Amino acid sequence: MEVRVRFAPSPTGALHIGGVRTALFNYLFAKKMGGKMLLRIEDTDQKRFVPGAEEYIIESLKWVGIHIDEGQGVGGPHAPYRQSERKEIYQKYVQQLLDEGKAYYAFDTDVELEAMRQRLKAAGAANTSYNALTRTQMRNSLTLNEDQTKQLIDAGTPYVIRIKVPMKEEIRFKDLIRDWVVVHANTLDDKVLMKSDGLPTYHLANIVDDHLMQITHVIRGDEWLPSAPLHILLYKFLGWEAPQFAHLPLILKPDLLDEKGKIIEERHGKLSKRDADEMGFPIFPLTWNGTNADGEDITSVGYREAGYYKEALINFLALLGWNDGTDKELFSLDELIDSFTLGRIHKTGSKFDIRKAKWFNQHYLRQKPDSELADGLVNALQQKNIACSQEKANKIVHLMKERVTFPQEIYEQTEFLFQEPAVYEEAVVQTKWNQEAVTLLTTFKDELVTITEFNAETAKATLHTVLEKAGVKIGKVMPALRLALTGAGHGPDLMQIMDILGKEETSNRIEKAIDKLVIIG
């Protein structure tokens, strides 16, 4: 049988990075097994629907390189792939459950449901859910006769349809990550299968869709593990063979660290947007400007816009809860597909570590051709109305490539190459800008005019000649020279900086600093 997996997000806002990992693990497994991956949009909760979320999900998957074989945005033989468009399909199967006595109508109002919970709570009951015991005391088609039930339906009384969970039954299934899971039916509640608006809940819709779409493996987040026994029961009620399940471990909150990486505070629980906002890293693959399911306005920069490469993000996410059994950390997408097995997924959650994501990004940036980074730099500068030749861009990339983590930092850390210093680092002025340094810089500036082919090598040779004649070591003048050229006390290779600035600009900046800065001491 062909392996078929699905990624089935709800369009309730931006796609969480944990959802991207779920999609990735589905994709890697499908490709490893020569199967197909489907995209289904589970939008039956219309109250939490967010416009633009579906398009955002599709664009996010495309960006990270997860190719959808069938489903929303692609099409296929099992369309439609939006659950809101499959209402009639679900009606057929919920009616089957009703006819066979495996589901029932429940007419209880919110007030009646709350009263039930309060009664049970007052009685000290450990379980206050709507279940095999409490349903006998509620207003449903199990306690009403057929005529009463029909009258309520004909009168338009709001109702839901609940599954009738058996009182005595052991439900068991083998999870591909967690091994055998065994649950007694008396611990389950009679979940709603069809809501009062006529749309199914997740519990019914995903079972019906997974069966009709011939899904062989359901690979989803750990938060769905408590619902899995109910889903197994539904497969049994409908007379279908259940797919194989694999519940992925959580992505956990990162610990709070100091600058040296020492733990200041250990944090526990599932990674949230609040954690990301507090600690200053993205939680979504792409920038999201919109609302969330609660109607709150959200503006959050994504990994793409923050300067992360998709190769780095994929590599990072793949190792959050999985490894190939070795110490290998760097994988291309093809290598991940080749190495991936569900058996190597961890059973416990993995701490999120943005430092590792940055490490991956730095690695993949350094693998990029200089010409590609230079093109990106030129384009970025054009958007700022700054002219930069390709030759200059290539030199800047060569200068900065080993020093940055994100491509945008190439410009951010070399603004001084396009604009002479307006201010100078005061601490360097106080300690390094002295009469000896000024005298030597003046001589060096005067010698620059004698250089016919100005570049890093000739500039360095000229500076060494000046210093040798004066009997001064280079360390005595380098901080002052850097200050004059960049305004700062630290930075990339100074000879290459002069090469990029050119002879005239180098001379002008030295002269300006000499005229502007007051000698201390």
XYZ file of C-alpha atoms in Angstrom:
521
model
C 0.000 0.000 0.000
C 1.260 3.479 -0.892
C 2.224 5.560 2.136
C -0.019 8.622 2.381
C 0.344 11.270 5.096
C -1.378 14.572 5.641
C -0.713 17.940 7.211
C -4.016 19.349 8.391
C -3.665 22.790 9.988
C -6.508 25.054 11.064
C -6.574 28.551 9.489
C -6.704 30.329 12.824
C -3.719 32.623 12.279
C -0.049 32.305 11.455
C 1.528 28.860 11.315
C 3.491 28.147 14.515
C 7.022 26.854 14.053
C 5.918 23.642 15.788
C 3.406 23.160 12.984
C 6.206 23.553 10.447
C 8.123 20.773 12.203
C 5.035 18.539 12.102
C 4.692 19.196 8.383
C 8.409 18.520 7.894
C 8.325 15.154 9.667
C 5.299 14.123 7.586
C 7.104 15.194 4.425
C 10.365 13.422 5.272
C 8.536 10.197 6.073
C 6.426 10.309 2.920
C 9.414 10.936 0.682
C 11.530 8.312 2.432
C 8.772 5.751 1.843
C 8.093 6.838 -1.737
C 4.640 8.059 -0.740
C 2.557 11.222 -0.959
C 1.871 14.165 1.312
C -1.519 15.873 1.417
C -2.519 19.315 2.664
C -5.995 19.569 4.191
C -7.431 22.720 5.734
C -9.442 21.966 8.864
C -11.698 25.012 9.060
C -14.815 23.616 10.705
C -14.414 26.014 13.650
C -15.687 29.046 11.794
C -15.638 31.209 14.920
C -11.845 30.987 14.976
C -11.322 31.330 11.225
C -8.823 34.075 10.300
C -8.831 35.518 6.750
C -5.490 35.068 5.000
C -4.341 32.234 7.245
C -4.832 29.530 4.617
C -2.781 31.435 2.055
C -0.119 32.039 4.696
C 0.110 28.305 5.450
C 0.506 27.423 1.777
C 3.178 30.083 1.220
C 5.058 28.975 4.346
C 5.251 25.361 3.194
C 6.441 26.434 -0.247
C 9.142 28.633 1.240
C 10.656 25.930 3.438
C 10.597 23.488 0.516
C 7.808 21.131 1.597
C 6.223 20.020 -1.650
C 2.547 19.079 -1.427
C 1.540 16.216 -3.718
C -2.206 16.545 -3.253
C -4.586 18.824 -1.418
C -5.520 22.449 -0.984
C -3.791 24.652 -3.530
C -2.817 21.609 -5.604
C -5.997 19.619 -6.147
C -6.460 15.898 -6.395
C -8.978 13.042 -6.560
C -10.324 13.569 -3.027
C -11.329 17.242 -3.343
C -12.540 19.385 -1.759
C -9.708 19.684 0.727
C -11.332 22.330 2.909
C -13.447 20.691 5.577
C -16.015 23.488 5.485
C -16.804 22.359 1.924
C -17.315 18.718 2.920
C -20.356 19.188 5.169
C -22.617 16.747 3.275
C -19.953 14.034 3.468
C -19.842 14.214 7.253
C -23.646 14.199 7.521
C -23.710 10.773 5.904
C -21.398 9.220 8.470
C -22.848 10.903 11.527
C -26.243 9.602 10.419
C -24.747 6.127 10.211
C -23.568 6.422 13.804
C -27.001 7.653 14.905
C -28.800 4.846 13.100
C -26.536 2.231 14.681
C -26.940 3.657 18.197
C -23.301 4.725 18.404
C -24.129 8.421 18.640
C -27.047 10.453 19.992
C -28.695 13.875 19.940
C -28.022 16.132 22.939
C -30.231 19.203 23.501
C -28.585 20.494 26.658
C -28.128 24.257 26.887
C -24.973 25.920 28.151
C -26.817 26.660 31.407
C -27.788 23.009 31.838
C -24.251 21.828 31.095
C -22.774 24.213 33.643
C -25.371 23.139 36.236
C -24.352 19.514 35.661
C -20.685 20.338 36.202
C -21.460 22.285 39.381
C -23.561 19.415 40.783
C -20.767 16.938 40.171
C -18.171 19.309 41.567
C -20.257 19.838 44.730
C -20.597 16.078 45.102
C -16.808 15.722 44.963
C -16.780 13.873 41.657
C -13.340 13.556 40.080
C -14.813 13.585 36.580
C -17.275 16.340 35.645
C -17.524 15.560 31.948
C -20.470 14.465 29.839
C -19.950 10.699 29.875
C -21.570 7.294 30.178
C -22.757 8.097 33.703
C -23.850 11.718 33.424
C -25.615 11.330 30.065
C -28.396 9.389 31.810
C -29.315 12.567 33.712
C -29.226 14.989 30.777
C -31.602 16.059 28.007
C -30.694 13.846 25.072
C -32.141 11.208 22.776
C -31.066 8.511 25.247
C -33.263 9.894 28.035
C -36.057 11.167 25.771
C -38.283 8.901 23.757
C -38.309 8.938 19.949
C -41.340 11.245 19.691
C -39.902 13.775 22.143
C -36.616 13.794 20.277
C -38.360 14.299 16.935
C -40.491 17.136 18.318
C -37.435 18.988 19.569
C -35.639 18.575 16.240
C -38.719 19.644 14.251
C -39.129 22.681 16.488
C -35.616 23.810 15.628
C -34.221 23.259 19.111
C -30.440 23.565 18.971
C -28.616 20.299 19.456
C -25.269 18.620 19.088
C -24.516 15.012 18.242
C -22.321 13.142 20.701
C -20.518 9.823 20.444
C -21.890 7.138 22.745
C -18.767 5.828 24.429
C -19.221 2.287 25.785
C -19.021 1.943 29.562
C -16.779 -1.102 29.623
C -14.194 -1.432 26.918
C -10.425 -1.364 26.702
C -9.100 0.707 23.818
C -5.563 -0.024 22.696
C -3.349 0.969 19.817
C 0.341 0.952 19.049
C 1.877 4.381 18.572
C 4.935 4.296 16.307
C 6.835 6.534 18.720
C 5.372 5.697 22.132
C 4.624 2.005 21.633
C 1.395 0.582 23.103
C -1.242 2.954 24.488
C -4.053 1.394 26.542
C -7.064 3.386 27.784
C -10.299 2.295 29.436
C -13.447 3.700 27.846
C -14.793 4.826 31.208
C -12.104 7.537 31.275
C -13.421 9.070 28.043
C -16.266 11.552 27.672
C -18.973 11.612 25.025
C -17.301 14.127 22.746
C -19.368 16.264 20.401
C -19.119 14.970 16.830
C -21.442 17.453 15.144
C -21.939 20.997 16.396
C -25.163 22.973 16.460
C -24.131 24.804 13.260
C -24.131 21.493 11.381
C -20.361 21.363 11.041
C -18.371 18.479 12.485
C -15.792 18.758 15.223
C -12.210 17.753 14.606
C -12.883 14.329 16.093
C -15.352 13.279 13.404
C -14.033 15.251 10.440
C -10.443 14.094 10.661
C -11.496 10.441 10.969
C -13.786 10.607 7.954
C -11.310 12.567 5.862
C -8.311 10.425 6.754
C -10.274 7.321 5.763
C -11.664 8.712 2.505
C -8.313 10.237 1.563
C -6.624 6.888 2.233
C -4.221 8.220 4.857
C -1.974 5.420 6.067
C -0.027 7.253 8.765
C -1.198 10.072 11.033
C 1.874 11.959 12.250
C 0.780 14.798 14.513
C 1.635 16.671 17.683
C 1.705 15.160 21.142
C -1.267 17.303 22.191
C -3.534 14.958 20.200
C -2.431 11.824 22.040
C -5.279 12.063 24.635
C -7.783 12.168 21.747
C -6.308 9.161 19.962
C -8.326 6.506 21.891
C -11.536 8.286 20.919
C -10.405 8.315 17.301
C -9.598 4.594 17.441
C -13.100 4.030 18.799
C -14.620 6.024 15.953
C -12.745 3.962 13.378
C -14.153 0.847 15.019
C -17.716 2.275 15.101
C -17.539 3.138 11.399
C -16.103 -0.249 10.489
C -12.829 1.100 9.170
C -9.225 0.118 9.722
C -7.367 2.846 11.576
C -4.165 4.308 10.166
C -0.929 4.017 12.105
C -0.369 6.826 14.578
C 2.806 8.650 15.557
C 2.573 11.447 18.109
C 5.489 13.869 17.997
C 7.125 15.161 21.199
C 6.623 18.757 22.211
C 8.984 21.609 21.417
C 9.754 22.981 24.878
C 10.446 26.488 26.132
C 14.111 27.524 26.021
C 15.919 28.130 29.284
C 16.896 31.702 30.079
C 20.663 32.035 29.558
C 23.272 34.684 30.268
C 25.715 35.986 27.657
C 28.064 33.053 28.269
C 25.299 30.479 27.792
C 24.950 29.674 31.496
C 21.412 28.849 32.628
C 19.867 31.671 34.637
C 16.404 30.148 34.828
C 15.115 26.741 33.790
C 11.792 26.930 31.981
C 9.269 24.182 31.416
C 6.275 23.623 29.188
C 5.404 24.014 25.523
C 7.067 26.742 23.445
C 4.694 29.682 22.954
C 4.617 32.966 21.084
C 4.962 34.751 24.406
C 8.274 32.963 25.002
C 9.494 33.963 21.553
C 8.465 37.598 22.018
C 10.078 37.765 25.449
C 13.354 36.241 24.301
C 13.483 37.980 20.926
C 13.264 35.240 18.311
C 10.679 34.410 15.602
C 7.882 31.917 16.211
C 6.426 31.945 12.687
C 8.105 30.940 9.398
C 7.014 34.136 7.603
C 6.109 37.582 8.877
C 2.479 37.780 9.968
C 0.522 41.038 9.987
C -3.042 40.250 10.961
C -5.208 38.914 13.729
C -5.227 35.676 15.644
C -8.218 33.461 16.381
C -9.076 35.627 19.405
C -9.291 38.753 17.254
C -6.051 40.238 18.592
C -3.852 42.176 16.179
C -0.533 40.415 15.674
C 2.603 41.709 13.976
C 5.458 39.257 14.150
C 8.601 39.010 12.029
C 9.105 35.576 10.497
C 12.242 33.498 10.074
C 12.414 34.350 6.371
C 12.295 38.097 6.953
C 14.682 37.842 9.903
C 17.327 36.549 7.507
C 17.201 32.809 8.113
C 17.784 30.512 5.161
C 15.211 27.805 4.603
C 17.995 25.196 4.589
C 19.032 26.317 8.076
C 15.480 26.292 9.422
C 14.769 22.833 8.016
C 18.033 21.452 9.406
C 17.345 23.016 12.803
C 13.747 21.772 13.043
C 14.625 18.263 11.920
C 16.962 17.881 14.889
C 14.339 19.115 17.352
C 13.199 15.687 18.435
C 15.020 13.473 15.922
C 18.527 12.347 15.010
C 19.999 9.702 12.746
C 21.778 7.890 15.569
C 25.109 9.640 14.986
C 26.653 12.986 15.918
C 25.975 14.373 12.459
C 24.235 17.743 12.518
C 24.414 19.123 8.993
C 21.895 17.624 6.571
C 20.611 18.722 3.209
C 16.921 18.072 2.597
C 17.791 15.048 0.464
C 20.044 13.700 3.221
C 17.257 14.166 5.758
C 14.873 12.216 3.541
C 17.408 9.449 3.121
C 18.152 9.214 6.862
C 14.705 9.790 8.337
C 12.870 7.098 10.289
C 10.020 7.409 12.753
C 11.889 5.063 15.072
C 14.559 7.714 15.679
C 12.053 10.343 16.907
C 12.491 11.039 20.605
C 9.768 10.191 23.097
C 10.377 13.281 25.210
C 10.236 16.952 24.304
C 13.166 18.968 22.981
C 14.329 22.328 24.295
C 14.186 25.091 21.713
C 17.580 26.780 21.325
C 17.689 29.804 19.042
C 21.494 29.850 19.326
C 21.550 26.555 17.439
C 19.287 27.965 14.742
C 21.713 30.862 14.334
C 24.632 28.425 14.152
C 22.926 26.588 11.311
C 22.187 29.864 9.539
C 25.776 30.990 9.813
C 26.912 27.696 8.316
C 24.564 27.931 5.342
C 25.420 31.586 4.759
C 29.087 30.680 4.501
C 28.223 28.031 1.908
C 26.598 30.631 -0.343
C 28.637 31.856 -3.331
C 30.050 35.348 -2.813
C 28.315 36.439 -5.998
C 24.891 35.462 -4.605
C 25.455 37.389 -1.378
C 26.818 40.336 -3.347
C 23.691 40.419 -5.518
C 21.577 40.452 -2.373
C 23.661 43.291 -0.943
C 23.329 45.377 -4.105
C 19.556 44.874 -4.140
C 19.262 45.765 -0.450
C 21.293 48.921 -0.971
C 19.211 49.927 -3.983
C 16.135 49.864 -1.756
C 17.927 52.365 0.485
C 18.891 54.478 -2.553
C 22.562 53.683 -2.026
C 24.650 52.982 -5.104
C 27.104 50.107 -4.952
C 29.035 48.525 -7.801
C 29.180 44.763 -8.140
C 32.928 44.873 -7.616
C 32.547 46.758 -4.343
C 29.774 44.438 -3.193
C 31.974 41.417 -3.874
C 34.763 42.924 -1.766
C 32.366 43.686 1.091
C 31.010 40.145 1.059
C 34.541 38.749 1.113
C 35.297 41.027 4.066
C 32.191 40.141 6.110
C 31.157 36.607 5.187
C 32.936 34.924 8.104
C 31.762 37.553 10.595
C 27.982 37.552 10.209
C 25.038 35.244 10.893
C 22.413 36.860 8.664
C 22.799 38.356 5.180
C 21.373 41.732 6.209
C 24.186 42.079 8.747
C 26.640 42.438 5.868
C 25.266 45.929 5.271
C 24.321 46.702 8.879
C 27.908 46.147 9.991
C 29.470 48.022 7.065
C 27.393 51.184 6.892
C 30.637 53.074 7.500
C 31.767 52.028 4.004
C 29.010 54.145 2.474
C 29.008 57.078 4.862
C 31.944 58.697 6.622
C 31.824 58.755 10.416
C 29.687 61.475 11.956
C 30.744 60.523 15.476
C 33.742 58.708 16.879
C 33.837 56.150 19.661
C 34.696 58.243 22.708
C 36.577 55.544 24.614
C 38.968 55.078 21.680
C 39.427 58.825 21.310
C 40.314 59.062 24.996
C 42.874 56.246 24.966
C 44.285 56.004 21.439
C 44.000 59.407 19.765
C 47.315 60.962 20.797
C 50.004 63.134 19.232
C 52.140 60.196 18.146
C 49.203 58.556 16.348
C 48.197 61.810 14.652
C 51.751 62.434 13.437
C 52.031 58.946 11.973
C 48.575 59.124 10.338
C 49.506 62.454 8.780
C 52.638 60.914 7.280
C 50.712 57.867 6.106
C 48.071 60.081 4.453
C 50.758 62.042 2.632
C 52.380 58.799 1.407
C 49.094 57.510 -0.042
C 49.407 59.819 -3.052
C 52.538 57.935 -4.120
C 50.647 54.643 -4.534
C 49.762 54.029 -8.175
C 47.810 50.782 -7.687
C 45.948 51.169 -4.420
C 44.708 47.997 -2.747
C 44.940 46.176 0.584
C 48.494 44.967 -0.058
C 49.947 48.294 -1.197
C 48.170 50.192 1.597
C 49.596 47.757 4.148
C 53.086 47.990 2.686
C 52.994 51.784 2.771
C 51.802 51.842 6.387
C 54.556 49.432 7.437
C 57.166 51.584 5.684
C 55.983 54.694 7.549
C 56.038 52.886 10.887
C 59.441 51.295 10.316
C 60.990 54.693 9.557
C 59.496 56.061 12.764
C 60.503 52.987 14.751
C 56.962 52.448 15.943
C 55.071 49.159 16.173
C 51.814 48.867 14.250
C 49.746 48.412 17.400
C 50.471 52.020 18.325
C 48.602 53.422 15.337
C 46.068 50.832 14.202
C 43.306 51.785 16.691
C 43.604 55.443 15.700
C 43.575 54.576 11.991
C 40.473 52.418 12.444
C 38.835 55.223 14.404
C 39.523 57.703 11.613
C 38.155 55.408 8.905
C 35.158 53.806 10.651
C 34.454 55.822 13.803
C 34.788 52.658 15.924
C 37.474 50.794 17.792
C 36.770 47.319 16.452
C 35.740 45.779 13.174
C 36.828 43.736 10.147
C 40.229 43.729 8.483
C 41.452 47.310 8.210
C 43.543 46.839 5.074
C 40.551 45.434 3.198
C 38.477 48.353 4.462
C 40.962 50.771 2.888
C 40.865 48.725 -0.323
C 37.079 49.079 -0.468
C 37.082 52.776 0.457
C 39.737 53.577 -2.113
C 42.741 55.846 -1.867
C 40.921 59.175 -2.041
C 38.238 58.316 0.516
C 40.818 56.794 2.873
C 42.904 59.988 2.683
C 39.861 62.240 3.158
C 38.659 60.351 6.265
C 42.082 60.486 7.900
C 42.299 64.216 7.188
C 38.797 64.834 8.559
C 39.541 62.958 11.793
C 42.787 64.904 12.264
C 40.925 68.192 11.808
C 37.941 67.244 13.974
C 39.325 65.281 16.910
C 41.073 66.905 19.844
C 44.282 65.280 21.006
C 43.981 64.003 24.560
C 47.077 64.271 26.737
